[in-house]
Short mmCIF file of C-alpha atoms in Angstrom, two decimals:
data_model
loop_
_atom_site.label_atom_id
_atom_site.label_comp_id
_atom_site.label_asym_id
_atom_site.label_seq_id
_atom_site.Cartn_x
_atom_site.Cartn_y
_atom_site.Cartn_z
CA MET A 1 -91.10 97.89 -40.75
CA ARG A 2 -90.73 100.67 -38.17
CA TYR A 3 -91.82 98.27 -35.41
CA HIS A 4 -89.24 95.77 -36.63
CA ILE A 5 -86.49 98.42 -36.68
CA PHE A 6 -87.36 99.58 -33.16
CA ALA A 7 -87.47 96.00 -31.84
CA PHE A 8 -84.17 95.21 -33.55
CA PHE A 9 -82.41 98.11 -31.80
CA ILE A 10 -84.02 97.75 -28.36
CA GLY A 11 -83.44 93.99 -28.37
CA PHE A 12 -79.75 94.63 -29.05
CA LEU A 13 -79.54 97.12 -26.17
CA LEU A 14 -81.34 94.71 -23.83
CA ASP A 15 -78.76 92.05 -24.63
CA LEU A 16 -75.89 94.45 -23.92
CA VAL A 17 -77.41 95.45 -20.57
CA LEU A 18 -79.04 92.27 -19.27
CA GLY A 19 -77.27 89.40 -20.98
CA ASP A 20 -78.64 85.92 -20.27
CA PRO A 21 -80.44 85.88 -16.89
CA TYR A 22 -79.84 82.42 -15.44
CA CYS A 23 -82.93 82.56 -13.22
CA PHE A 24 -85.31 82.45 -16.22
CA PRO A 25 -85.79 79.62 -18.73
CA HIS A 26 -84.15 80.61 -22.03
CA PRO A 27 -85.77 79.66 -25.37
CA ILE A 28 -82.48 78.20 -26.62
CA ARG A 29 -82.44 75.84 -23.64
CA LEU A 30 -85.99 74.81 -24.54
CA ILE A 31 -84.85 74.14 -28.11
CA GLY A 32 -82.03 72.05 -26.66
CA ARG A 33 -84.53 69.98 -24.67
CA LEU A 34 -86.62 69.52 -27.82
CA ILE A 35 -83.55 68.26 -29.69
CA THR A 36 -82.69 65.87 -26.85
CA GLY A 37 -86.25 64.53 -26.70
CA ILE A 38 -86.46 63.89 -30.43
CA GLU A 39 -82.97 62.37 -30.47
CA LYS A 40 -83.92 59.85 -27.76
CA ASN A 41 -86.74 58.57 -29.95
CA LEU A 42 -84.84 58.57 -33.25
CA HIS A 43 -81.25 57.77 -32.36
CA LYS A 44 -81.48 54.37 -30.74
CA GLU A 45 -79.09 51.47 -30.88
CA LYS A 46 -80.73 49.18 -33.43
CA LYS A 47 -79.48 45.98 -35.03
CA TYR A 48 -79.06 47.15 -38.61
CA GLU A 49 -77.05 45.39 -41.22
CA LYS A 50 -73.65 47.07 -41.48
CA SER A 51 -74.46 48.34 -44.97
CA ASN A 52 -77.72 49.96 -43.80
CA LYS A 53 -76.68 51.37 -40.40
CA ASP A 54 -74.96 54.53 -41.65
CA THR A 55 -77.74 55.35 -44.13
CA SER A 56 -80.44 54.80 -41.53
CA GLU A 57 -78.73 57.08 -39.01
CA PHE A 58 -78.25 59.77 -41.65
CA TRP A 59 -81.96 59.79 -42.54
CA CYS A 60 -82.96 59.81 -38.88
CA GLY A 61 -80.76 62.90 -38.50
CA ILE A 62 -82.59 64.58 -41.37
CA VAL A 63 -85.94 63.80 -39.72
CA LEU A 64 -84.71 65.38 -36.48
CA VAL A 65 -83.61 68.55 -38.31
CA ILE A 66 -86.98 68.90 -40.04
CA MET A 67 -88.99 68.27 -36.87
CA VAL A 68 -86.99 70.78 -34.83
CA LEU A 69 -87.08 73.54 -37.45
CA VAL A 70 -90.79 73.14 -38.21
CA SER A 71 -91.62 73.17 -34.48
CA VAL A 72 -89.56 76.29 -33.83
CA VAL A 73 -91.00 78.24 -36.78
CA ILE A 74 -94.61 77.35 -35.89
CA VAL A 75 -94.23 78.34 -32.23
CA VAL A 76 -92.48 81.65 -33.00
CA LEU A 77 -95.01 82.54 -35.73
CA ILE A 78 -97.98 81.83 -33.45
CA ILE A 79 -96.58 83.91 -30.60
CA LEU A 80 -95.68 86.86 -32.85
CA CYS A 81 -98.95 86.83 -34.80
CA LEU A 82 -101.06 86.67 -31.65
CA ALA A 83 -99.07 89.46 -30.02
CA TYR A 84 -99.32 91.82 -33.02
CA ARG A 85 -102.99 90.97 -33.50
CA PHE A 86 -103.70 91.88 -29.88
CA HIS A 87 -101.96 95.26 -30.27
CA PRO A 88 -99.03 96.54 -32.38
CA TYR A 89 -97.20 97.75 -29.28
CA ILE A 90 -97.63 94.36 -27.61
CA GLY A 91 -96.26 92.71 -30.75
CA MET A 92 -93.31 95.09 -30.81
CA ALA A 93 -92.57 94.38 -27.14
CA VAL A 94 -92.63 90.62 -27.78
CA GLU A 95 -90.35 91.08 -30.80
CA CYS A 96 -87.94 93.13 -28.64
CA ILE A 97 -87.74 90.30 -26.10
CA MET A 98 -87.27 87.67 -28.79
CA THR A 99 -84.51 89.70 -30.45
CA TYR A 100 -82.79 90.10 -27.10
CA GLN A 101 -82.99 86.35 -26.47
CA ILE A 102 -81.46 85.48 -29.84
CA LEU A 103 -78.35 87.63 -29.43
CA ALA A 104 -75.48 86.61 -27.14
CA VAL A 105 -73.07 89.54 -26.88
CA LYS A 106 -73.02 90.05 -23.12
CA CYS A 107 -73.40 86.34 -22.34
CA LEU A 108 -70.29 85.57 -24.39
CA LYS A 109 -68.36 88.29 -22.59
CA VAL A 110 -69.55 87.24 -19.12
CA GLU A 111 -68.66 83.57 -19.61
CA SER A 112 -65.25 84.28 -21.14
CA MET A 113 -64.42 86.85 -18.46
CA LYS A 114 -64.96 84.15 -15.83
CA VAL A 115 -61.98 82.41 -17.43
CA TYR A 116 -60.05 85.70 -17.44
CA LYS A 117 -60.66 86.33 -13.72
CA CYS A 118 -59.60 82.79 -12.75
CA LEU A 119 -56.37 83.14 -14.72
CA GLN A 120 -55.79 86.59 -13.27
CA ASN A 121 -56.06 85.11 -9.77
CA GLY A 122 -53.85 82.15 -10.64
CA GLU A 123 -56.72 79.67 -10.17
CA LEU A 124 -55.82 77.19 -12.91
CA LYS A 125 -58.26 74.46 -11.88
CA GLN A 126 -61.18 76.90 -11.77
CA ALA A 127 -60.08 78.35 -15.10
CA ARG A 128 -60.24 74.88 -16.68
CA THR A 129 -63.77 74.46 -15.34
CA ALA A 130 -64.83 77.90 -16.58
CA VAL A 131 -63.44 77.39 -20.09
CA SER A 132 -65.05 73.93 -20.30
CA MET A 133 -68.43 75.69 -20.20
CA ILE A 134 -67.78 77.53 -23.47
CA VAL A 135 -65.63 75.13 -25.52
CA GLY A 136 -66.16 71.61 -26.87
CA ARG A 137 -62.60 70.33 -26.39
CA ASP A 138 -61.18 68.43 -23.42
CA THR A 139 -59.91 70.92 -20.82
CA GLU A 140 -58.74 68.90 -17.80
CA HIS A 141 -55.05 69.00 -18.78
CA LEU A 142 -54.80 72.49 -20.33
CA ASP A 143 -52.19 74.91 -19.03
CA ALA A 144 -52.79 78.66 -18.66
CA GLU A 145 -51.74 79.46 -22.24
CA ALA A 146 -53.93 76.73 -23.73
CA ILE A 147 -56.89 77.86 -21.62
CA THR A 148 -56.42 81.44 -22.81
CA LYS A 149 -56.14 80.31 -26.41
CA ALA A 150 -59.33 78.23 -26.13
CA ALA A 151 -61.26 81.18 -24.70
CA ILE A 152 -60.03 83.56 -27.42
CA GLU A 153 -60.89 81.09 -30.19
CA THR A 154 -64.41 80.74 -28.76
CA ILE A 155 -64.89 84.50 -28.62
CA ALA A 156 -63.67 84.85 -32.20
CA GLU A 157 -65.86 82.03 -33.54
CA ASN A 158 -68.94 83.17 -31.63
CA THR A 159 -68.52 86.74 -32.81
CA SER A 160 -69.97 85.24 -35.97
CA ASP A 161 -72.18 82.43 -34.60
CA GLY A 162 -73.57 84.26 -31.58
CA VAL A 163 -73.54 87.90 -32.66
CA VAL A 164 -73.21 88.83 -36.33
CA ALA A 165 -74.96 85.85 -37.96
CA PRO A 166 -78.10 85.97 -35.77
CA MET A 167 -78.14 89.76 -36.15
CA LEU A 168 -78.12 89.47 -39.94
CA TYR A 169 -80.89 86.87 -39.92
CA LEU A 170 -82.91 88.99 -37.49
CA ALA A 171 -82.55 92.01 -39.77
CA ILE A 172 -83.73 90.00 -42.80
CA GLY A 173 -86.53 87.91 -41.31
CA GLY A 174 -87.13 89.04 -37.74
CA PRO A 175 -87.39 86.57 -34.84
CA VAL A 176 -88.73 83.79 -37.09
CA LEU A 177 -85.54 83.64 -39.13
CA GLY A 178 -83.48 84.49 -36.05
CA PHE A 179 -84.79 81.54 -34.04
CA LEU A 180 -84.55 79.30 -37.11
CA TYR A 181 -80.84 80.13 -37.28
CA LYS A 182 -80.36 79.57 -33.53
CA ALA A 183 -82.10 76.19 -33.77
CA ILE A 184 -79.71 75.12 -36.53
CA ASN A 185 -76.74 76.38 -34.53
CA THR A 186 -77.94 74.59 -31.40
CA MET A 187 -78.41 71.30 -33.27
CA ASP A 188 -74.88 71.56 -34.61
CA SER A 189 -73.46 72.22 -31.14
CA MET A 190 -75.33 69.22 -29.70
CA ILE A 191 -75.12 66.53 -32.41
CA GLY A 192 -72.82 67.89 -35.12
CA TYR A 193 -69.75 65.98 -33.96
CA LYS A 194 -67.53 63.71 -36.04
CA ASN A 195 -67.37 60.95 -33.44
CA ASP A 196 -68.68 57.39 -33.44
CA LYS A 197 -72.07 58.41 -32.03
CA TYR A 198 -72.91 61.37 -34.27
CA LEU A 199 -70.82 60.92 -37.43
CA TYR A 200 -73.89 60.05 -39.53
CA PHE A 201 -76.80 61.03 -37.30
CA GLY A 202 -75.52 64.60 -36.87
CA ARG A 203 -74.24 65.10 -40.40
CA ALA A 204 -77.37 66.88 -41.72
CA ALA A 205 -77.33 69.33 -38.80
CA ALA A 206 -73.60 70.00 -39.25
CA LYS A 207 -73.85 70.56 -43.01
CA LEU A 208 -76.87 72.82 -42.62
CA ASP A 209 -74.99 74.87 -40.01
CA ASP A 210 -72.05 75.20 -42.42
CA PHE A 211 -74.45 76.43 -45.12
CA VAL A 212 -76.29 79.07 -43.06
CA ASN A 213 -72.99 80.39 -41.65
CA PHE A 214 -71.06 80.55 -44.93
CA LEU A 215 -71.84 84.17 -45.83
CA PRO A 216 -72.29 85.49 -42.25
CA SER A 217 -68.85 84.19 -41.22
CA ARG A 218 -67.20 86.06 -44.07
CA ILE A 219 -69.19 89.22 -43.35
CA SER A 220 -68.16 88.85 -39.70
CA ALA A 221 -64.50 88.64 -40.73
CA GLY A 222 -64.82 91.83 -42.76
CA LEU A 223 -66.50 93.62 -39.88
CA MET A 224 -63.83 92.40 -37.44
CA ILE A 225 -61.09 93.74 -39.68
CA ALA A 226 -62.86 97.12 -39.68
CA ALA A 227 -63.39 96.84 -35.92
CA SER A 228 -59.66 96.35 -35.35
CA PHE A 229 -59.21 99.88 -36.73
CA PHE A 230 -61.71 101.41 -34.29
CA ALA A 231 -60.88 99.25 -31.23
CA GLY A 232 -57.62 100.99 -30.36
CA SER A 233 -53.86 100.80 -30.65
CA GLU A 234 -53.70 97.28 -29.15
CA PHE A 235 -55.04 95.91 -32.43
CA SER A 236 -53.36 95.64 -35.81
CA VAL A 237 -55.54 96.26 -38.88
CA ARG A 238 -52.70 95.26 -41.18
CA GLY A 239 -52.10 92.07 -39.23
CA ALA A 240 -55.83 91.24 -39.23
CA TRP A 241 -56.01 91.56 -43.03
CA LYS A 242 -52.72 89.72 -43.63
CA ILE A 243 -53.54 86.70 -41.47
CA TYR A 244 -57.11 86.59 -42.75
CA LYS A 245 -55.95 86.30 -46.35
CA ARG A 246 -53.34 83.69 -45.46
CA ASP A 247 -55.01 81.53 -42.80
CA CYS A 248 -58.79 81.88 -43.11
CA ASN A 249 -59.17 78.45 -44.72
CA LYS A 250 -56.84 76.51 -42.40
CA HIS A 251 -59.61 75.51 -40.01
CA ALA A 252 -61.41 72.17 -40.47
CA SER A 253 -64.68 74.10 -40.48
CA PRO A 254 -65.29 76.18 -43.64
CA ASN A 255 -66.45 79.06 -41.44
CA SER A 256 -64.73 79.09 -38.03
CA GLY A 257 -61.32 79.98 -39.45
CA GLN A 258 -62.64 83.24 -40.91
CA THR A 259 -62.99 85.14 -37.63
CA GLU A 260 -60.24 83.20 -35.84
CA ALA A 261 -57.75 84.32 -38.48
CA VAL A 262 -58.79 87.96 -38.12
CA CYS A 263 -58.59 87.80 -34.33
CA ALA A 264 -55.15 86.16 -34.39
CA GLY A 265 -53.84 88.77 -36.81
CA ALA A 266 -55.37 91.71 -34.97
CA LEU A 267 -53.87 90.55 -31.66
CA ARG A 268 -50.55 89.45 -33.25
CA ILE A 269 -50.76 86.00 -31.67
CA LYS A 270 -50.90 82.36 -32.82
CA LEU A 271 -54.14 80.40 -32.33
CA ALA A 272 -55.43 76.87 -33.08
CA GLY A 273 -52.99 73.95 -33.20
CA ASP A 274 -53.65 70.42 -31.91
CA ALA A 275 -56.51 69.91 -29.44
CA SER A 276 -58.15 66.97 -27.67
CA TYR A 277 -61.80 66.10 -28.26
CA PHE A 278 -63.50 63.19 -26.46
CA GLY A 279 -60.09 61.82 -25.49
CA LYS A 280 -58.68 61.89 -29.02
CA THR A 281 -56.04 64.36 -30.22
CA VAL A 282 -57.11 66.23 -33.35
CA LYS A 283 -54.32 67.59 -35.54
CA ARG A 284 -54.96 71.22 -36.51
CA PRO A 285 -52.71 73.74 -38.26
CA TYR A 286 -51.80 76.95 -36.49
CA ILE A 287 -53.52 80.22 -37.37
CA GLY A 288 -51.58 83.46 -37.08
CA ASP A 289 -47.99 84.38 -36.24
CA GLU A 290 -46.48 84.32 -32.77
CA LEU A 291 -45.30 87.93 -32.77
CA ARG A 292 -45.74 87.95 -28.99
CA ASN A 293 -46.76 85.50 -26.27
CA ILE A 294 -50.42 84.94 -25.50
CA GLU A 295 -51.50 86.42 -22.16
CA TYR A 296 -54.81 86.33 -20.29
CA GLU A 297 -55.34 90.03 -21.11
CA ASP A 298 -55.97 88.88 -24.69
CA ILE A 299 -59.34 87.51 -23.54
CA ARG A 300 -60.36 91.04 -22.59
CA ARG A 301 -59.00 92.38 -25.89
CA ALA A 302 -60.88 89.74 -27.90
CA ASN A 303 -64.09 90.78 -26.13
CA ARG A 304 -63.47 94.42 -27.01
CA LEU A 305 -63.01 93.44 -30.65
CA MET A 306 -66.26 91.46 -30.48
CA TYR A 307 -68.17 94.42 -29.00
CA VAL A 308 -66.94 96.87 -31.63
CA THR A 309 -67.84 94.35 -34.35
CA ALA A 310 -71.33 93.99 -32.87
CA TRP A 311 -71.90 97.76 -32.90
CA LEU A 312 -70.67 98.03 -36.49
CA CYS A 313 -73.03 95.27 -37.59
CA GLU A 314 -75.94 96.79 -35.68
CA GLY A 315 -75.33 100.18 -37.28
CA ILE A 316 -75.10 98.75 -40.79
CA CYS A 317 -78.24 96.63 -40.35
CA LEU A 318 -80.24 99.55 -38.92
CA SER A 319 -79.12 101.81 -41.75
CA ALA A 320 -80.07 99.22 -44.37
CA MET A 321 -83.50 98.62 -42.81
CA TRP A 322 -84.12 102.37 -42.54
CA ILE A 323 -83.24 102.93 -46.21
CA ILE A 324 -85.51 100.04 -47.30
CA SER A 325 -88.40 101.38 -45.21
CA CYS A 326 -88.20 104.89 -46.72
#
């Protein structure tokens, strides 16, 4: 347990300092290639009877989920077991690296701050390109306010998906459970869309992602409300709690609205609303109250809220693991 605690903390620090180095192949990108490879073999245009097509695609999606998760667990287990068998310190070092690769605190900040810097310099076209790298919606016609809103929503949602949730799974089951979670999250981001191509094929991945994020998203919301107290005077704890209670279930996803509502309330702004995906406008209710206009500085504020939330979660997880180990 003490090796696990040490790796958990050092991996977190490595993520804060190094982020995602683009010059090295990242395990999540390898998982993405695995998903793409399996999808090419399973998700082919076949001449099914209309009554059988949807069912067939759904079961092919389940097969993909099983194959990806089994592959990821086996590879991570083999690497960890061999490393610890060679020497406990080698195993701990490998676990540190794996923990660092699972978390995405600095990467989320770096990518969203690219949007911030473009908006700060008045480079609207470049800002659209930068935000398109971190959101799934269509961005080619967004104005400055819509770009800012998209970036803030992504930071809020990924405070759960990319920071708190993987941290919780790492604390409970180490890199095996951590990478299992990231594989599920990656499948959802790649095939969990409600469009003509993935409506049935990606349903299993999407539903599984909803399941594994149900509790973490709500824990993340609670931590973000607490973080709004420690983050400074620019944030409203009362607003975070008020909007969370009122708007947390307005999002189409059962989980994404949890942290978006807290972020909107803490910043005293209005998020969500209609957005375009794959050329189709999706009607979405607003989250939060427009107590002031959104400005690009809110991207920086949302990142600060995310960082404080990450430190709170890290402290709680370390304390829990320490108590259990005693």
